[in-house]
Tab-separated table of C-alpha atoms in Angstrom:
chain	number	residue	atom	x	y	z
P	1	MET	CA	-14.878	-5.434	2.896
P	2	ALA	CA	-13.300	-7.251	5.848
P	3	GLY	CA	-14.442	-10.581	4.622
P	4	SER	CA	-13.006	-10.210	1.155
P	5	ARG	CA	-9.734	-8.938	2.538
P	6	ARG	CA	-9.402	-11.873	4.921
P	7	ALA	CA	-10.235	-14.153	2.037
P	8	ALA	CA	-7.456	-12.522	-0.020
P	9	GLY	CA	-5.260	-13.240	2.974
P	10	PRO	CA	-1.566	-13.037	3.601
P	11	ALA	CA	-0.608	-14.256	0.120
P	12	ALA	CA	-2.179	-11.255	-1.570
P	13	ALA	CA	-0.683	-8.835	0.893
P	14	ALA	CA	2.730	-10.406	0.524
P	15	GLY	CA	2.531	-10.058	-3.208
P	16	VAL	CA	1.958	-13.683	-4.137
P	17	GLY	CA	-0.925	-15.925	-5.121
P	18	PRO	CA	-1.541	-19.673	-5.096
P	19	GLY	CA	1.317	-21.884	-6.103
P	20	ARG	CA	4.993	-21.273	-6.243
P	21	ALA	CA	6.571	-18.373	-8.028
P	22	ARG	CA	10.168	-17.857	-9.036
P	23	ALA	CA	12.144	-14.988	-7.480
P	24	PRO	CA	12.146	-11.929	-9.740
P	25	ARG	CA	15.478	-10.999	-11.312
P	26	ASP	CA	15.343	-7.615	-9.616
P	27	ALA	CA	13.769	-7.881	-6.227
P	28	GLY	CA	12.899	-4.197	-5.854
P	29	PRO	CA	13.516	-2.366	-2.589
P	30	ARG	CA	16.499	-3.741	-0.677
P	31	LEU	CA	16.675	-3.403	3.071
P	32	ASP	CA	19.960	-1.797	4.068
P	33	GLY	CA	20.345	-1.104	7.788
P	34	ARG	CA	17.027	0.360	8.878
P	35	VAL	CA	15.526	1.502	5.612
P	36	ALA	CA	14.444	-0.056	2.307
P	37	LYS	CA	16.166	1.239	-0.815
P	38	ALA	CA	14.143	1.035	-4.009
P	39	VAL	CA	15.827	-0.064	-7.183
P	40	ALA	CA	14.819	1.845	-10.289
P	41	VAL	CA	14.031	-0.699	-12.969
P	42	SER	CA	11.780	1.153	-15.345
P	43	THR	CA	11.372	4.637	-16.814
P	44	ALA	CA	7.612	4.077	-17.131
P	45	PRO	CA	5.245	5.568	-14.546
P	46	ALA	CA	5.054	3.516	-11.365
P	47	LEU	CA	1.327	3.310	-11.919
P	48	GLU	CA	-1.235	4.733	-14.320
P	49	LEU	CA	-5.040	4.780	-14.107
P	50	ARG	CA	-6.876	5.205	-17.325
P	51	ASP	CA	-10.552	6.114	-16.808
P	52	LEU	CA	-10.967	3.415	-14.130
P	53	ALA	CA	-14.581	2.677	-13.138
P	54	PHE	CA	-15.923	0.063	-10.737
P	55	ALA	CA	-19.204	-1.084	-9.143
P	56	TYR	CA	-19.667	-3.910	-6.707
P	57	PRO	CA	-22.166	-6.529	-7.916
P	58	GLY	CA	-25.693	-5.222	-7.609
P	59	GLY	CA	-24.472	-1.898	-6.261
P	60	ARG	CA	-23.829	1.664	-7.257
P	61	MET	CA	-20.733	2.935	-9.023
P	62	VAL	CA	-17.965	3.222	-6.427
P	63	LEU	CA	-15.262	4.587	-8.834
P	64	SER	CA	-15.856	6.591	-12.030
P	65	GLN	CA	-13.473	8.208	-14.490
P	66	ILE	CA	-10.418	7.787	-12.350
P	67	SER	CA	-7.318	8.784	-14.263
P	68	ALA	CA	-3.840	9.567	-12.902
P	69	VAL	CA	-0.160	9.080	-13.709
P	70	VAL	CA	2.152	8.480	-10.777
P	71	PRO	CA	5.949	8.647	-11.396
P	72	PRO	CA	8.321	6.366	-9.499
P	73	GLN	CA	9.178	7.243	-5.912
P	74	THR	CA	6.114	9.437	-5.497
P	75	ARG	CA	4.538	9.490	-2.070
P	76	LEU	CA	0.889	9.720	-2.948
P	77	ALA	CA	-1.885	10.251	-0.458
P	78	VAL	CA	-5.501	9.303	-1.314
P	79	ILE	CA	-7.871	11.237	0.903
P	80	GLY	CA	-11.626	11.833	1.079
P	81	PRO	CA	-14.632	11.245	3.281
P	82	SER	CA	-15.699	7.732	4.367
P	83	GLY	CA	-17.317	5.920	1.441
P	84	ALA	CA	-15.438	7.962	-1.200
P	85	GLY	CA	-13.850	4.873	-2.783
P	86	LYS	CA	-10.297	5.083	-1.343
P	87	SER	CA	-9.937	1.460	-0.249
P	88	THR	CA	-11.656	0.240	-3.460
P	89	LEU	CA	-9.128	2.211	-5.478
P	90	LEU	CA	-6.200	0.735	-3.621
P	91	MET	CA	-7.455	-2.826	-4.127
P	92	HIS	CA	-7.282	-2.354	-7.899
P	93	LEU	CA	-3.585	-1.620	-7.756
P	94	ASN	CA	-2.505	-5.208	-7.285
P	95	GLY	CA	-5.555	-6.955	-8.665
P	96	LEU	CA	-7.313	-7.700	-5.375
P	97	LEU	CA	-10.457	-6.418	-7.157
P	98	PRO	CA	-10.993	-7.470	-10.754
P	99	GLN	CA	-11.282	-5.055	-13.639
P	100	THR	CA	-13.779	-5.457	-16.387
P	101	PRO	CA	-12.230	-7.935	-18.834
P	102	VAL	CA	-10.994	-6.321	-22.096
P	103	ALA	CA	-10.329	-7.957	-25.415
P	104	ASP	CA	-7.248	-5.840	-25.991
P	105	PRO	CA	-4.806	-5.419	-23.044
P	106	ARG	CA	-4.112	-1.903	-24.328
P	107	ASP	CA	-7.611	-0.981	-23.167
P	108	CYS	CA	-6.775	-1.945	-19.570
P	109	THR	CA	-7.593	0.761	-17.003
P	110	VAL	CA	-4.784	-0.026	-14.443
P	111	TRP	CA	-1.126	-0.097	-15.444
P	112	ILE	CA	1.858	-0.901	-13.267
P	113	GLN	CA	5.330	0.051	-14.549
P	114	GLY	CA	4.018	0.279	-18.072
P	115	GLU	CA	2.339	-3.094	-18.067
P	116	PRO	CA	-1.434	-3.784	-17.816
P	117	VAL	CA	-2.929	-5.321	-14.683
P	118	VAL	CA	-4.592	-8.348	-16.293
P	119	GLN	CA	-5.346	-11.817	-14.968
P	120	SER	CA	-2.351	-13.406	-16.761
P	121	ARG	CA	0.044	-10.975	-15.069
P	122	LEU	CA	-1.307	-10.923	-11.516
P	123	ARG	CA	1.569	-12.905	-10.082
P	124	THR	CA	4.107	-10.349	-11.491
P	125	VAL	CA	1.919	-7.463	-10.402
P	126	ARG	CA	1.687	-8.727	-6.836
P	127	GLN	CA	5.460	-9.148	-6.683
P	128	THR	CA	5.765	-5.492	-7.718
P	129	VAL	CA	2.942	-4.054	-5.583
P	130	GLY	CA	2.851	-4.834	-1.868
P	131	PHE	CA	-0.344	-4.199	0.041
P	132	VAL	CA	-0.657	-3.519	3.762
P	133	PHE	CA	-4.216	-3.868	5.051
P	134	GLN	CA	-5.808	-1.498	7.507
P	135	ASP	CA	-6.439	-4.226	10.146
P	136	PRO	CA	-3.260	-6.197	10.960
P	137	ASP	CA	-5.315	-9.197	12.014
P	138	ASP	CA	-6.481	-9.541	8.432
P	139	GLN	CA	-2.837	-10.110	7.489
P	140	LEU	CA	-1.145	-12.003	10.336
P	141	PHE	CA	-1.823	-15.704	10.629
P	142	ALA	CA	1.302	-17.655	11.644
P	143	ALA	CA	2.387	-18.903	15.086
P	144	THR	CA	5.439	-16.597	15.242
P	145	VAL	CA	6.389	-13.218	13.836
P	146	GLU	CA	9.308	-14.802	12.047
P	147	GLU	CA	7.022	-17.223	10.179
P	148	ASP	CA	4.725	-14.375	9.179
P	149	ILE	CA	7.512	-12.306	7.748
P	150	ALA	CA	9.118	-15.257	6.017
P	151	PHE	CA	5.848	-16.383	4.333
P	152	GLY	CA	6.048	-14.079	1.356
P	153	PRO	CA	9.652	-14.699	0.406
P	154	LYS	CA	9.158	-18.433	0.733
P	155	GLN	CA	6.176	-18.237	-1.611
P	156	LEU	CA	8.385	-16.340	-4.107
P	157	GLY	CA	10.918	-19.167	-4.054
P	158	ILE	CA	13.583	-17.082	-2.272
P	159	PRO	CA	16.395	-19.310	-0.919
P	160	ARG	CA	16.317	-20.023	2.823
P	161	GLU	CA	19.469	-18.052	3.647
P	162	GLU	CA	18.216	-14.945	1.800
P	163	THR	CA	14.777	-15.303	3.449
P	164	ALA	CA	16.413	-15.389	6.857
P	165	ARG	CA	18.410	-12.280	5.981
P	166	ARG	CA	15.269	-10.456	4.924
P	167	VAL	CA	13.452	-11.387	8.124
P	168	THR	CA	16.229	-10.037	10.221
P	169	ALA	CA	16.601	-6.860	8.146
P	170	CYS	CA	12.845	-6.193	8.135
P	171	LEU	CA	12.536	-6.623	11.877
P	172	GLU	CA	15.388	-4.139	12.283
P	173	ALA	CA	13.777	-1.789	9.830
P	174	VAL	CA	10.477	-1.633	11.750
P	175	GLY	CA	12.253	-1.401	15.092
P	176	LEU	CA	11.204	-4.832	16.478
P	177	PRO	CA	14.371	-6.930	16.295
P	178	ASP	CA	13.503	-8.925	19.397
P	179	ALA	CA	10.013	-9.930	18.308
P	180	ARG	CA	11.125	-12.835	16.082
P	181	ARG	CA	9.914	-15.696	18.298
P	182	MET	CA	6.806	-13.995	19.619
P	183	HIS	CA	3.268	-14.812	18.679
P	184	PRO	CA	1.596	-11.799	16.972
P	185	ALA	CA	-1.063	-11.764	19.704
P	186	GLN	CA	1.623	-10.851	22.229
P	187	LEU	CA	2.270	-7.575	20.432
P	188	SER	CA	0.423	-4.308	20.720
P	189	TYR	CA	-1.808	-3.140	17.910
P	190	GLY	CA	0.817	-0.718	16.680
P	191	GLU	CA	3.525	-3.393	16.786
P	192	ARG	CA	1.316	-5.757	14.819
P	193	LYS	CA	0.877	-3.049	12.183
P	194	ARG	CA	4.654	-2.771	11.948
P	195	ILE	CA	5.018	-6.550	11.601
P	196	CYS	CA	2.511	-6.468	8.720
P	197	LEU	CA	4.673	-3.790	7.093
P	198	ALA	CA	7.818	-5.907	7.640
P	199	GLY	CA	6.111	-8.875	6.011
P	200	VAL	CA	5.329	-6.931	2.904
P	201	LEU	CA	8.774	-5.294	2.796
P	202	ALA	CA	10.352	-8.752	2.966
P	203	CYS	CA	8.978	-9.365	-0.538
P	204	GLU	CA	10.836	-6.227	-1.681
P	205	PRO	CA	8.017	-4.619	-3.676
P	206	GLN	CA	8.751	-1.557	-5.797
P	207	ILE	CA	5.346	-0.022	-4.985
P	208	LEU	CA	3.945	-0.065	-1.455
P	209	VAL	CA	0.200	0.434	-0.941
P	210	LEU	CA	-1.109	1.088	2.555
P	211	ASP	CA	-4.728	1.355	3.701
P	212	GLU	CA	-5.118	3.658	6.722
P	213	PRO	CA	-1.688	2.837	8.145
P	214	SER	CA	-1.996	5.151	11.110
P	215	SER	CA	-5.553	4.344	12.175
P	216	ASN	CA	-5.941	3.469	15.877
P	217	LEU	CA	-2.300	4.197	16.621
P	218	ASP	CA	-1.176	6.175	19.678
P	219	PRO	CA	1.086	9.185	19.000
P	220	ARG	CA	4.296	7.228	19.702
P	221	SER	CA	3.352	4.404	17.299
P	222	ARG	CA	2.270	6.913	14.719
P	223	LYS	CA	5.629	8.669	14.856
P	224	GLN	CA	7.459	5.364	14.603
P	225	LEU	CA	5.433	4.360	11.516
P	226	ALA	CA	5.947	7.742	9.830
P	227	ALA	CA	9.722	7.478	10.391
P	228	ILE	CA	9.784	4.012	8.816
P	229	LEU	CA	7.804	5.126	5.779
P	230	ARG	CA	9.887	8.228	5.403
P	231	GLY	CA	13.016	6.085	5.147
P	232	LEU	CA	11.641	4.187	2.086
P	233	THR	CA	12.344	5.182	-1.451
P	234	ALA	CA	9.746	2.907	-3.013
P	235	THR	CA	6.657	4.501	-4.547
P	236	LEU	CA	4.051	4.871	-1.756
P	237	VAL	CA	0.267	5.054	-2.122
P	238	ILE	CA	-1.513	5.710	1.135
P	239	ALA	CA	-5.229	5.928	1.753
P	240	THR	CA	-5.765	7.879	4.957
P	241	HIS	CA	-7.899	10.201	7.032
P	242	ASP	CA	-4.759	11.343	8.887
P	243	LEU	CA	-4.063	14.648	7.210
P	244	ASP	CA	-1.105	15.388	9.486
P	245	LEU	CA	0.486	12.183	8.239
P	246	VAL	CA	-0.110	13.406	4.701
P	247	LEU	CA	1.712	16.679	5.425
P	248	ASP	CA	4.545	14.831	7.183
P	249	LEU	CA	5.081	12.268	4.487
P	250	CYS	CA	3.455	12.792	1.112
P	251	ASP	CA	4.345	14.942	-1.871
P	252	ARG	CA	1.059	14.562	-3.759
P	253	VAL	CA	-2.629	14.219	-2.911
P	254	LEU	CA	-5.602	12.773	-4.667
P	255	LEU	CA	-8.867	13.880	-3.131
P	256	LEU	CA	-11.691	11.390	-3.869
P	257	ASP	CA	-15.425	12.014	-3.280
P	258	HIS	CA	-18.420	10.336	-4.826
P	259	GLY	CA	-16.049	7.929	-6.553
P	260	ARG	CA	-14.299	10.663	-8.592
P	261	ILE	CA	-11.072	12.631	-8.334
P	262	GLN	CA	-12.051	16.039	-7.055
P	263	ALA	CA	-8.535	17.518	-6.702
P	264	ASP	CA	-4.972	16.417	-7.465
P	265	GLY	CA	-1.935	18.300	-6.392
P	266	ASP	CA	0.467	19.581	-3.685
P	267	PRO	CA	-0.605	18.515	-0.150
P	268	GLU	CA	-0.144	21.852	1.576
P	269	ARG	CA	-1.936	23.818	-1.165
P	270	LEU	CA	-4.939	21.466	-1.241
P	271	LEU	CA	-5.248	20.873	2.476
P	272	SER	CA	-5.119	24.606	3.288
P	273	ASP	CA	-8.091	25.367	1.026
P	274	PRO	CA	-11.011	25.718	3.413
P	275	LEU	CA	-13.691	25.763	0.728
P	276	LEU	CA	-12.357	22.618	-0.974
P	277	MET	CA	-12.012	20.788	2.293
P	278	ASP	CA	-15.431	21.751	3.577
P	279	ARG	CA	-17.090	20.821	0.287
P	280	HIS	CA	-15.835	17.275	0.705
P	281	GLY	CA	-16.466	16.765	4.392
P	282	LEU	CA	-12.899	17.366	5.502
P	283	GLU	CA	-11.206	19.887	7.758
P	284	VAL	CA	-8.068	21.960	7.277
P	285	PRO	CA	-5.330	20.549	9.589
P	286	TRP	CA	-4.575	22.714	12.583
P	287	ARG	CA	-1.041	23.523	11.447
P	288	LEU	CA	-2.419	25.062	8.205
P	289	ARG	CA	-5.085	27.221	9.830
P	290	PRO	CA	-4.523	30.980	9.975
P	291	ARG	CA	-3.429	32.301	13.326
């Protein structure tokens, strides 16, 4: 899916599409010091999936009968073997992949904060749901880090002074305050991942979706990323093979395999079940194994 992700580009990741959008009345998570604070604006579930199914053109079903209700401020991990449908599921959450058109919006299969994810609402959905891609080079494009982070707020019509404030706050939040004038290529892989996160946080989404955020990170970079995510109070949806990250960060797990939800529940309880894990090509993390 690298090609389609790159085509979706920074605008989709930043939560905006073509054209100019107005700034939302409530901008969602505010960056205060080194962490983002989410603003509760709805009593509806952060997201709801209602029997979601999906197949790529000419291909097999990738997702089938996916149903889940996720309350605000949940830290949800989506786990499963390669090819289980994790990334495909995530790309439905802000409309990067289209749903089957429905005559009645009430029949929509993906809902964000009580509203259906339909074509006419994609701009609003993408302001609410920020998406951080697995490969930072699918997301970074500008000549400087500052320009990359400022891109999303500018597209949302945020005033220049507020955009500058967000850039500074987000660089502080991800621990890279001195990277403002640097070209992204001058940064390490882990630093580029953090800049991608900063660019999405600058749009202040209320739901943050991350695809394999800890992949290819060294232990230090992984710890830095986990600390940043732990400081957020926005709803998190994280697709990952890093089960230690799940235990460190998440309060709920969806286990996908063969395009279906195979288990849904407490991370420690599910990840410590050797039969469940083995059945779906996973291993119990070392810290949960009997000694």
